[in-house]
Coordinates of C-alpha atoms and ligand atoms in Angstrom, one line a residue:
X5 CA -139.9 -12.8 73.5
X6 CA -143.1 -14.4 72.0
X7 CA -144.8 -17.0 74.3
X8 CA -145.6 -19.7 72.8
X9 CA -145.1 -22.9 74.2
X10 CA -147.3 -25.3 76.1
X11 CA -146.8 -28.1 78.1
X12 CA -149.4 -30.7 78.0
X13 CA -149.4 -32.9 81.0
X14 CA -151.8 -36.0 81.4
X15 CA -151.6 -37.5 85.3
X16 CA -152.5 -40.8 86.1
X17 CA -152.9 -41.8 89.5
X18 CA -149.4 -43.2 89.0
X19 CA -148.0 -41.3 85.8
X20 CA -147.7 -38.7 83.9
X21 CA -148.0 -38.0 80.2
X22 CA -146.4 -34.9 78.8
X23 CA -146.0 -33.2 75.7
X24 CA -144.0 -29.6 75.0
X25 CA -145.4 -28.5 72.0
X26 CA -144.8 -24.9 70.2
X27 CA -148.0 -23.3 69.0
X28 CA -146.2 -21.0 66.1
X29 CA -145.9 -23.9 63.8
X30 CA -147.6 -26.6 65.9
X31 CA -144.7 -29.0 66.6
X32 CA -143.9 -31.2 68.9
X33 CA -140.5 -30.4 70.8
X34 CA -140.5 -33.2 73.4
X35 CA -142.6 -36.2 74.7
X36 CA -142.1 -38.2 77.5
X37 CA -144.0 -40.9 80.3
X38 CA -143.0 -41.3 84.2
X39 CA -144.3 -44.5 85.1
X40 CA -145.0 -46.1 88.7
X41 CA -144.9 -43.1 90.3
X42 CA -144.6 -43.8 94.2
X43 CA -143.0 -47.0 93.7
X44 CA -139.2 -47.8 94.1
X45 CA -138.9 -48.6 90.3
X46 CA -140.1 -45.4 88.9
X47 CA -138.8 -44.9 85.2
X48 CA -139.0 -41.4 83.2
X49 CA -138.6 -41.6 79.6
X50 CA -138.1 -38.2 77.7
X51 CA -137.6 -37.9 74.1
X52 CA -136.1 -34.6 73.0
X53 CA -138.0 -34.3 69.2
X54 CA -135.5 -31.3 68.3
X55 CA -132.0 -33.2 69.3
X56 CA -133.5 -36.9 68.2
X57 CA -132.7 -38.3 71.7
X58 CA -134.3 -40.5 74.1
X59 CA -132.9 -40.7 78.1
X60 CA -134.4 -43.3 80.5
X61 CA -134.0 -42.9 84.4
X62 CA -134.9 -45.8 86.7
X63 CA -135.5 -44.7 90.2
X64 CA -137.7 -43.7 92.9
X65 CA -139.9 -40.8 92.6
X66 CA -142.1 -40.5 95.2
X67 CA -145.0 -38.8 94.2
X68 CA -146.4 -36.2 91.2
X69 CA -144.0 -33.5 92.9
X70 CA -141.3 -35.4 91.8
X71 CA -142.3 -36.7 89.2
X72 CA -142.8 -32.8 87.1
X73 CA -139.2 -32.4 88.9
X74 CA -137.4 -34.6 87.2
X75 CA -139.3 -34.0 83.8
X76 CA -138.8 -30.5 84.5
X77 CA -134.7 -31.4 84.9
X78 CA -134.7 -33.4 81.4
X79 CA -136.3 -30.8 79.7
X80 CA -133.8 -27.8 81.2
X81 CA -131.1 -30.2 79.5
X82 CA -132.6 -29.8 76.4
X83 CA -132.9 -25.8 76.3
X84 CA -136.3 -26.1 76.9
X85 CA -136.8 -26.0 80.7
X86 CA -139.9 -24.6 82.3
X87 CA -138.8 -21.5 83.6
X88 CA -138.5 -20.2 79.9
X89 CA -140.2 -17.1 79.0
X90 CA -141.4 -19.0 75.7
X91 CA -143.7 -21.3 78.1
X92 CA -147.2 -19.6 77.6
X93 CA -149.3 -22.3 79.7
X94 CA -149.5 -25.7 80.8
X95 CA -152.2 -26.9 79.5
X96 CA -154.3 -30.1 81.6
X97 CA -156.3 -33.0 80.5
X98 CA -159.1 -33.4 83.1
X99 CA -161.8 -36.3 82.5
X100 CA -164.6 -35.0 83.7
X101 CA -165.9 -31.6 84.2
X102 CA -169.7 -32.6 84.5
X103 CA -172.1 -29.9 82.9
X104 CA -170.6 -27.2 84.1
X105 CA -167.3 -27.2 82.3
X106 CA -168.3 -26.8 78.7
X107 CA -165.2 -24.7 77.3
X108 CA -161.6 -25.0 78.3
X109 CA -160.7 -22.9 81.4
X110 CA -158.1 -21.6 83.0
X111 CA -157.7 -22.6 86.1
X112 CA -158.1 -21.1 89.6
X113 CA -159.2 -21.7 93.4
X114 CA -162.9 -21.8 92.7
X115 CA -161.9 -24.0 89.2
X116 CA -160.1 -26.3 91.5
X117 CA -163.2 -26.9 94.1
X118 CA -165.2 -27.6 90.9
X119 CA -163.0 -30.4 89.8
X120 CA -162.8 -31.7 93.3
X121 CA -167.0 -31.4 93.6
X122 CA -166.9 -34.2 90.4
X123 CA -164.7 -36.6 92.4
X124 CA -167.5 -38.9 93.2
X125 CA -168.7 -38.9 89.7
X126 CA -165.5 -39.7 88.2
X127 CA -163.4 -41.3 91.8
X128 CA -160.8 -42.9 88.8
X129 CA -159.5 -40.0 87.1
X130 CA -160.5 -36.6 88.8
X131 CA -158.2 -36.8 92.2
X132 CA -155.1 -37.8 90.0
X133 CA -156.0 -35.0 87.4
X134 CA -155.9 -32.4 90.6
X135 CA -152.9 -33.8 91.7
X136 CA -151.1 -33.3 88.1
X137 CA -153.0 -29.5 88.0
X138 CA -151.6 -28.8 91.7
X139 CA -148.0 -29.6 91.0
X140 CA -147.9 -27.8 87.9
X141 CA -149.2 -25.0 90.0
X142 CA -146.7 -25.5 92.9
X143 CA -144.1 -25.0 90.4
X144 CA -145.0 -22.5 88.2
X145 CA -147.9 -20.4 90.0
X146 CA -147.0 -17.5 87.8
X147 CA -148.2 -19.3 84.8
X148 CA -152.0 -19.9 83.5
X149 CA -152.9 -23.7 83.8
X150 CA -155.6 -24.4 81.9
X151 CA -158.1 -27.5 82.5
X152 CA -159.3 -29.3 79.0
X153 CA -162.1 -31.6 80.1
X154 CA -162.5 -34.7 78.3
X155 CA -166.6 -34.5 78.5
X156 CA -166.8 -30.9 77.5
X157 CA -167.2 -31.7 73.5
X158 CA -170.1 -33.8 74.8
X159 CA -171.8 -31.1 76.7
X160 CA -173.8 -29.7 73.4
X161 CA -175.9 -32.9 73.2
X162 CA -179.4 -32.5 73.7
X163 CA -181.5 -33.6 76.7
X164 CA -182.9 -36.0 74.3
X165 CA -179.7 -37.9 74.4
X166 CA -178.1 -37.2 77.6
X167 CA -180.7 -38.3 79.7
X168 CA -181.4 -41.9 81.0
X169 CA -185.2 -42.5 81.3
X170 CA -184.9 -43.2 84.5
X171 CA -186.9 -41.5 87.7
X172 CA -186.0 -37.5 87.0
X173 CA -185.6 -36.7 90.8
X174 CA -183.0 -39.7 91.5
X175 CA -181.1 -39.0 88.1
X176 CA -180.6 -35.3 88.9
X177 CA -180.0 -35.4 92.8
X178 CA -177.3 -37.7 92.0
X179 CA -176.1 -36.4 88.5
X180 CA -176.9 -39.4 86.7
X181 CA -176.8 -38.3 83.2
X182 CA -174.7 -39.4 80.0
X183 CA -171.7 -37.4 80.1
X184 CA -169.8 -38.9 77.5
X185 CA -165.9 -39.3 77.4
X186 CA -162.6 -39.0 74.6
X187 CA -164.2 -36.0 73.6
X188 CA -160.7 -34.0 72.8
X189 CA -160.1 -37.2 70.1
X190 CA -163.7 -36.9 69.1
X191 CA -163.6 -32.7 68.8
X192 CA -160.2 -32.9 66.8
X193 CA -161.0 -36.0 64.6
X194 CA -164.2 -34.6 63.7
X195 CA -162.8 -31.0 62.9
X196 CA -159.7 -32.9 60.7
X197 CA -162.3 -34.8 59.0
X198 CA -164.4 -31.5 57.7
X199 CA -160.7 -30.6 56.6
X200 CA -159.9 -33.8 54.7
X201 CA -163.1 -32.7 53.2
X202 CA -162.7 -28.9 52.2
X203 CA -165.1 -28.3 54.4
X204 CA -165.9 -25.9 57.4
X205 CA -166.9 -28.2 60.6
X206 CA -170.2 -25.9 60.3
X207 CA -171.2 -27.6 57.0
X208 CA -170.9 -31.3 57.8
X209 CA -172.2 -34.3 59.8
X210 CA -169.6 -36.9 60.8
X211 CA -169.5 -40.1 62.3
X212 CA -166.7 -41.0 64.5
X213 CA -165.6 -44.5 66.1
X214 CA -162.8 -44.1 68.6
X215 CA -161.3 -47.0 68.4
X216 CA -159.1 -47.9 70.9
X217 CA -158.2 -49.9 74.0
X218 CA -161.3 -47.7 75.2
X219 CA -163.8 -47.0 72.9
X220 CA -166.5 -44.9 71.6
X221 CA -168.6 -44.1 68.6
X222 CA -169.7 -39.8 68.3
X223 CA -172.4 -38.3 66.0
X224 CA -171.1 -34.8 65.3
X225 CA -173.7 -32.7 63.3
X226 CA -172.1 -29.5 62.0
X227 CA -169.5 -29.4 64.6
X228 CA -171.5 -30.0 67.9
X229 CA -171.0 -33.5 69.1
X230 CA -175.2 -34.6 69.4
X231 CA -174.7 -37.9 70.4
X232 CA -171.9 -40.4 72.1
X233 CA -171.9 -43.9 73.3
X234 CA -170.2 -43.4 76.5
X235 CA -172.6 -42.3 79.2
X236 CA -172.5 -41.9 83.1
X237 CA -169.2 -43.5 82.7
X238 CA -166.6 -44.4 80.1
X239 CA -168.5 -48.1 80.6
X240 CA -171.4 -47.8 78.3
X241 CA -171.3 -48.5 74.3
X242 CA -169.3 -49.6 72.1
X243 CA -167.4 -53.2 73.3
X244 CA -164.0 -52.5 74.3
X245 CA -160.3 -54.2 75.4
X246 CA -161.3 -55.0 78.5
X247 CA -165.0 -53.2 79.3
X248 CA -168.7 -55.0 78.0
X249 CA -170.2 -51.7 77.3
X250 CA -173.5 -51.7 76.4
X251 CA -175.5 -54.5 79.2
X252 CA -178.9 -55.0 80.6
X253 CA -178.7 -52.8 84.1
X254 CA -180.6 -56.3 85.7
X255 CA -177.2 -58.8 84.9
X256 CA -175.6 -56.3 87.9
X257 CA -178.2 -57.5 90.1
X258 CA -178.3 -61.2 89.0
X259 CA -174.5 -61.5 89.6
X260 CA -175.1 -60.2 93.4
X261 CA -178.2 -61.7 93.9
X262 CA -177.6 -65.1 92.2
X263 CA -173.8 -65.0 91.8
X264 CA -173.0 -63.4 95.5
X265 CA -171.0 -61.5 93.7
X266 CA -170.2 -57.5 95.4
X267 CA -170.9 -54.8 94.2
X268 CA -166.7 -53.9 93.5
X269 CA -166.7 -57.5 92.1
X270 CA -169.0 -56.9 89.4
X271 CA -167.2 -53.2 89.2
X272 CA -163.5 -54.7 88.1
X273 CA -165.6 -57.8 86.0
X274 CA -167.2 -55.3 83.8
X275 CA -164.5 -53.0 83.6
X276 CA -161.5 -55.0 83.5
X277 CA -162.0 -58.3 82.7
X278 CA -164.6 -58.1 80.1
X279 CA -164.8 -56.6 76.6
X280 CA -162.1 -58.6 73.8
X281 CA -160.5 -60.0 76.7
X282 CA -163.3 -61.5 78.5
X283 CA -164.6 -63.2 76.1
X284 CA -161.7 -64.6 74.4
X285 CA -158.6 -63.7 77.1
X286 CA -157.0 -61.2 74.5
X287 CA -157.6 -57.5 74.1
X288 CA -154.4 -56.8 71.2
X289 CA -156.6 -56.9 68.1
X290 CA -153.6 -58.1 66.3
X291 CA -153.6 -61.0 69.0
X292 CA -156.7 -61.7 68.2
X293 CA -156.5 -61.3 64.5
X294 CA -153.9 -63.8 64.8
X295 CA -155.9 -66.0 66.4
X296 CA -158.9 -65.6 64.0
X297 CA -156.3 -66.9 61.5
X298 CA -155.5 -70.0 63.1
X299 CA -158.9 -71.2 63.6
X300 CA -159.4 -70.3 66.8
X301 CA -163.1 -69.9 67.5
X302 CA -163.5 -68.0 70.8
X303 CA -161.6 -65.0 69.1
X304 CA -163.7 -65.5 66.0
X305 CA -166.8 -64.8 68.1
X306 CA -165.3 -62.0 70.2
X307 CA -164.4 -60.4 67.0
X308 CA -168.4 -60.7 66.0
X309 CA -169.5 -59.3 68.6
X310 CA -167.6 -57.0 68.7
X311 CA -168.2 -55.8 64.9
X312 CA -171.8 -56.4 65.4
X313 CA -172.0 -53.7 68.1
X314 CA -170.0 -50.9 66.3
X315 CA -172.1 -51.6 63.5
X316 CA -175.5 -51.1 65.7
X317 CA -173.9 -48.0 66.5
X318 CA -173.5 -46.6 63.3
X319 CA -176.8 -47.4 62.1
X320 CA -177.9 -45.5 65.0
X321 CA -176.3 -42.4 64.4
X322 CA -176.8 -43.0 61.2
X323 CA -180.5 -41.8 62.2
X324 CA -179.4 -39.4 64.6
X325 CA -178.1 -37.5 62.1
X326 CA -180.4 -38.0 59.2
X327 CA -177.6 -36.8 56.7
X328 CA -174.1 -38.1 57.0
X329 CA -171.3 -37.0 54.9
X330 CA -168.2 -38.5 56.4
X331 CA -167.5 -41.6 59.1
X332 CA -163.9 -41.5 60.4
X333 CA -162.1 -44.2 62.3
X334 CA -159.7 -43.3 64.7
X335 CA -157.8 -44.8 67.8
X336 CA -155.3 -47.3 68.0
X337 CA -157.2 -49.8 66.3
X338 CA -159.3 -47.6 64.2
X339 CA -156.2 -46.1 62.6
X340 CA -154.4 -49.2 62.2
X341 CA -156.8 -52.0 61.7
X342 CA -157.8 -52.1 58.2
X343 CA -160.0 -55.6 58.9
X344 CA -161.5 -54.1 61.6
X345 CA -162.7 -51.2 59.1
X346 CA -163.9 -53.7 56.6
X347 CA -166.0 -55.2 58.9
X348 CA -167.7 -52.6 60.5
X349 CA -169.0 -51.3 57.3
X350 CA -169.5 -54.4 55.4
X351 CA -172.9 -54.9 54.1
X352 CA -173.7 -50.6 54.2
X353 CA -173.5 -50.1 50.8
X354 CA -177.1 -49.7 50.7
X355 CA -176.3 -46.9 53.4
X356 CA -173.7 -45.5 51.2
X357 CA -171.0 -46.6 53.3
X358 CA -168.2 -48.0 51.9
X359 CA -164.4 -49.0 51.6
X360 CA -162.8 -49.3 48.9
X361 CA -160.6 -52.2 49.6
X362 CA -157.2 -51.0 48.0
X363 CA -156.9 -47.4 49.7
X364 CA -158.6 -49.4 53.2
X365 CA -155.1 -52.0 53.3
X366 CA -152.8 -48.4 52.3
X367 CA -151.0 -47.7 55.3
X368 CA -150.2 -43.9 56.3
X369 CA -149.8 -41.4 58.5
X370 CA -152.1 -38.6 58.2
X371 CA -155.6 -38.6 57.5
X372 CA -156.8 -40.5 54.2
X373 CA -159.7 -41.2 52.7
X374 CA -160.6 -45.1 52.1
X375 CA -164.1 -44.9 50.4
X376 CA -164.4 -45.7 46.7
X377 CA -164.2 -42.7 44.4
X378 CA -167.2 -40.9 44.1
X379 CA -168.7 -42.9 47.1
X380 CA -171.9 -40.7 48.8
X381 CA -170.1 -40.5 52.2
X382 CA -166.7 -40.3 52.7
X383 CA -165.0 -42.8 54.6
X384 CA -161.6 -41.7 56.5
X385 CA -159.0 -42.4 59.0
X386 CA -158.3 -39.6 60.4
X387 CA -154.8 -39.9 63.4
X388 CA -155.8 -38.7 66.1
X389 CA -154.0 -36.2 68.3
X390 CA -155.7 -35.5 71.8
X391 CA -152.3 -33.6 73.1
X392 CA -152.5 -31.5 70.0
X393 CA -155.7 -30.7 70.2
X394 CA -155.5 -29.7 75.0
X395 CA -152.4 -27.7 73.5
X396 CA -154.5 -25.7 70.8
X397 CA -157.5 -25.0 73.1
X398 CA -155.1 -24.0 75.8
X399 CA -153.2 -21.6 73.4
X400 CA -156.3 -19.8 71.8
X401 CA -157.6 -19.1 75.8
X402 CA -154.2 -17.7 76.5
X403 CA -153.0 -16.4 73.4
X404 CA -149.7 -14.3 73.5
X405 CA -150.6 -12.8 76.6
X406 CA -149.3 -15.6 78.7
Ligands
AMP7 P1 -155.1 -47.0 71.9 O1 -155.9 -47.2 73.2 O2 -155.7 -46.0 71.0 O3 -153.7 -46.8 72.2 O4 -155.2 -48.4 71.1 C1 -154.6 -49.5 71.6 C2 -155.1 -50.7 70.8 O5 -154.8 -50.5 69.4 C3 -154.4 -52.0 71.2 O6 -155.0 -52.7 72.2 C4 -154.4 -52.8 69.9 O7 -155.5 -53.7 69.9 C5 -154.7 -51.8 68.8 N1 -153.7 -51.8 67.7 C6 -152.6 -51.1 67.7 N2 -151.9 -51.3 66.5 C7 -152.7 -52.2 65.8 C8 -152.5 -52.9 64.6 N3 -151.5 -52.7 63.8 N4 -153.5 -53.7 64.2 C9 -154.6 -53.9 65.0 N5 -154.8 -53.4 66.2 C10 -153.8 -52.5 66.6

């Protein structure tokens, strides 16, 4: 029998996304989420996409062991348990794999110490992505895991870009450099686009704003990602949910100095209660849409600056690239809010950017294009799919020999 499944798994330091996909036609067979993993109100929700059925189970599960237990179970019940010959790989997403991880790779002891080296680079996401990789490992170790870094698409920008001016000895003893993050979304949404287009990935330059609760803008010339607005960390950029992005280093050392604020103070203010919701206490755009429509001022100006940023941002790769053919907005607001679209590009028709207001308020599924016919660059939303994409980069590295 053929191999070719993959399980996609996404661990959180307490969950754990997966996704059972089958490579021959590219569909999804199952989805599902544990939640609070190590608490006593754990909940697994698994979706079965073949039978049409969604089971919940409340309950303890007291770590990521567990956890891929109990998924594991549901998906047995469904014909589609992990010990199936079909299963080719298990395929990881891992946020940071520094410079040296620059493909997908299958993973293995000396793989593992890798990921482990980047833990103080990326002390969020890195130990919990080990953990996930680990227990997948545990359960299967016959199978080929395979690690899909989230900065690897990133990795082909040029020194030009990745590198903060700041003293070249510090930066590199302590490997302060822009990695860039969301680069599966910006990889597959800038390969989709090219397809929208007719065209190979090799022939065209594409802007790409991520959209989402997290958020980042990509300039992709011919298929190689040359520039991104996250840097040493997913903080820097565009202005997100709940993170300020882009911000004058010296603030940091005003709100210790002057505010006597620490240094993990100024850590969770930056990251967690800034962005949308800092300056207006609302990170839903639809909230704040709402808002905007009831006169509400401080979501009015959060909105601003908000649009005012993403459209620095694509002026600036604008120039990075020199010729653009497409810009595609993805993400959960990118792909659903057609204001937010509007506004980013409004006043760029000099730029050739454009949306042409009718197919902009269309709502769809797949990838569309909203610019006015005949328009110089192609606007788009492009969906996009980051477990799609960790399950087709694991497949092509394992193939049918797993
Ligand atoms: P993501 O991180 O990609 O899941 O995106 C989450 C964000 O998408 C939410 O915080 C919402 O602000 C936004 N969002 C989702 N649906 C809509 C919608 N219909 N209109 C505006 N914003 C939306």
């Amino acid at each position: 029998m053929t191999a070719t499944r993959v399980l996609v798994l996404n661990s959180g330091s307490s969950s754990l996304k997966y996704q059972l996909l089958d490579m021959r036609d590219a569909t999804r067979l199952a989805v599902g989420l544990v939640e609070r993993i190590g608490e006593r109100t754990s909940r697994l929700q698994h979706t079965c996409l073949t039978a049409e059925g969604t089971r919940e189970h409340n309950g303890p599960l007291a770590d990521h062991d567990a956890a891929l237990k109990a998924v594991a179970e549901e998906l047995a019940k469904d014909g589609l348990g992990l010990d199936s010959p079909e299963l080719a790989a298990i395929g990881h997403r891992v946020v940071h794999g520094g410079m040296f991880f620059t493909e997908p790779t299958v993973v293995d002891s000396a793989v593992l110490t890798e990921i482990e080296r980047l833990i103080p680079v990326a002390p969020l996401h890195n130990p919990a992505n080990l953990t996930g990789i680990r227990t997948a490992m545990a359960l299967r170790p016959d199978l080929p895991q395979v690690a899909v870094f989230d900065t690897a698409f990133h990795t082909t920008m040029p020194e030009s870009a990745a590198r903060y001016a700041i003293d070249a000895r510090t930066a590199d003893r302590y490997r302060v450099r822009r990695y860039g993050f969301h680069g599966t979304s910006h990889a597959y949404v800038s390969r989709a686009t090219a397809e929208l287009l007719g065209r190979a990935p090799e022939d065209v330059n594409v802007i790409v704003l991520h959209l989402g609760n997290g958020a980042s803008a990509s300039a992709v010339r011919g298929g190689r990602c040359v520039d991104t607005s996250m840097g040493f960390t997913p903080l820097e950029g565009l202005v997100m949910g709940t993170r300020s992005g882009d911000l004058d280093p010296a603030v940091i050392f005003h709100l210790q100095r002057v505010g006597g604020m620490s240094m993990d103070e100024v850590d969770t203010l930056l990251n967690k209660k800034s962005g949308l919701f800092g300056l207006c206490g609302e990170n839903d755009m639809r909230e704040i849409r709402h808002r905007m429509e009831e006169g509400d001022d401080g979501a009015r100006l959060a909105f601003e600056i908000y649009i005012h940023r993403l459209k620095k941002y694509v002026g600036a790769y604008y120039a990075v690239l020199g010729t653009v053919d497409a810009l595609a907005f993805t993400a959960g607001v990118g792909e659903n809010a057609a204001f937010v679209r509007e506004a980013a590009l409004d006043g760029l028709e000099g730029l050739g950017l454009a949306v042409d207001r009718e197919r902009n308020a269309v709502r769809g599924d797949g990838a569309r294009l909203i610019s006015p016919e005949g328009a110089r660059i192609a606007v788009a939303v492009v969906p996009t799919d980051e477990e799609m994409e960790i399950a087709a980069q694991t497949y092509a590295l394992v193939g049918k020999d797993g």
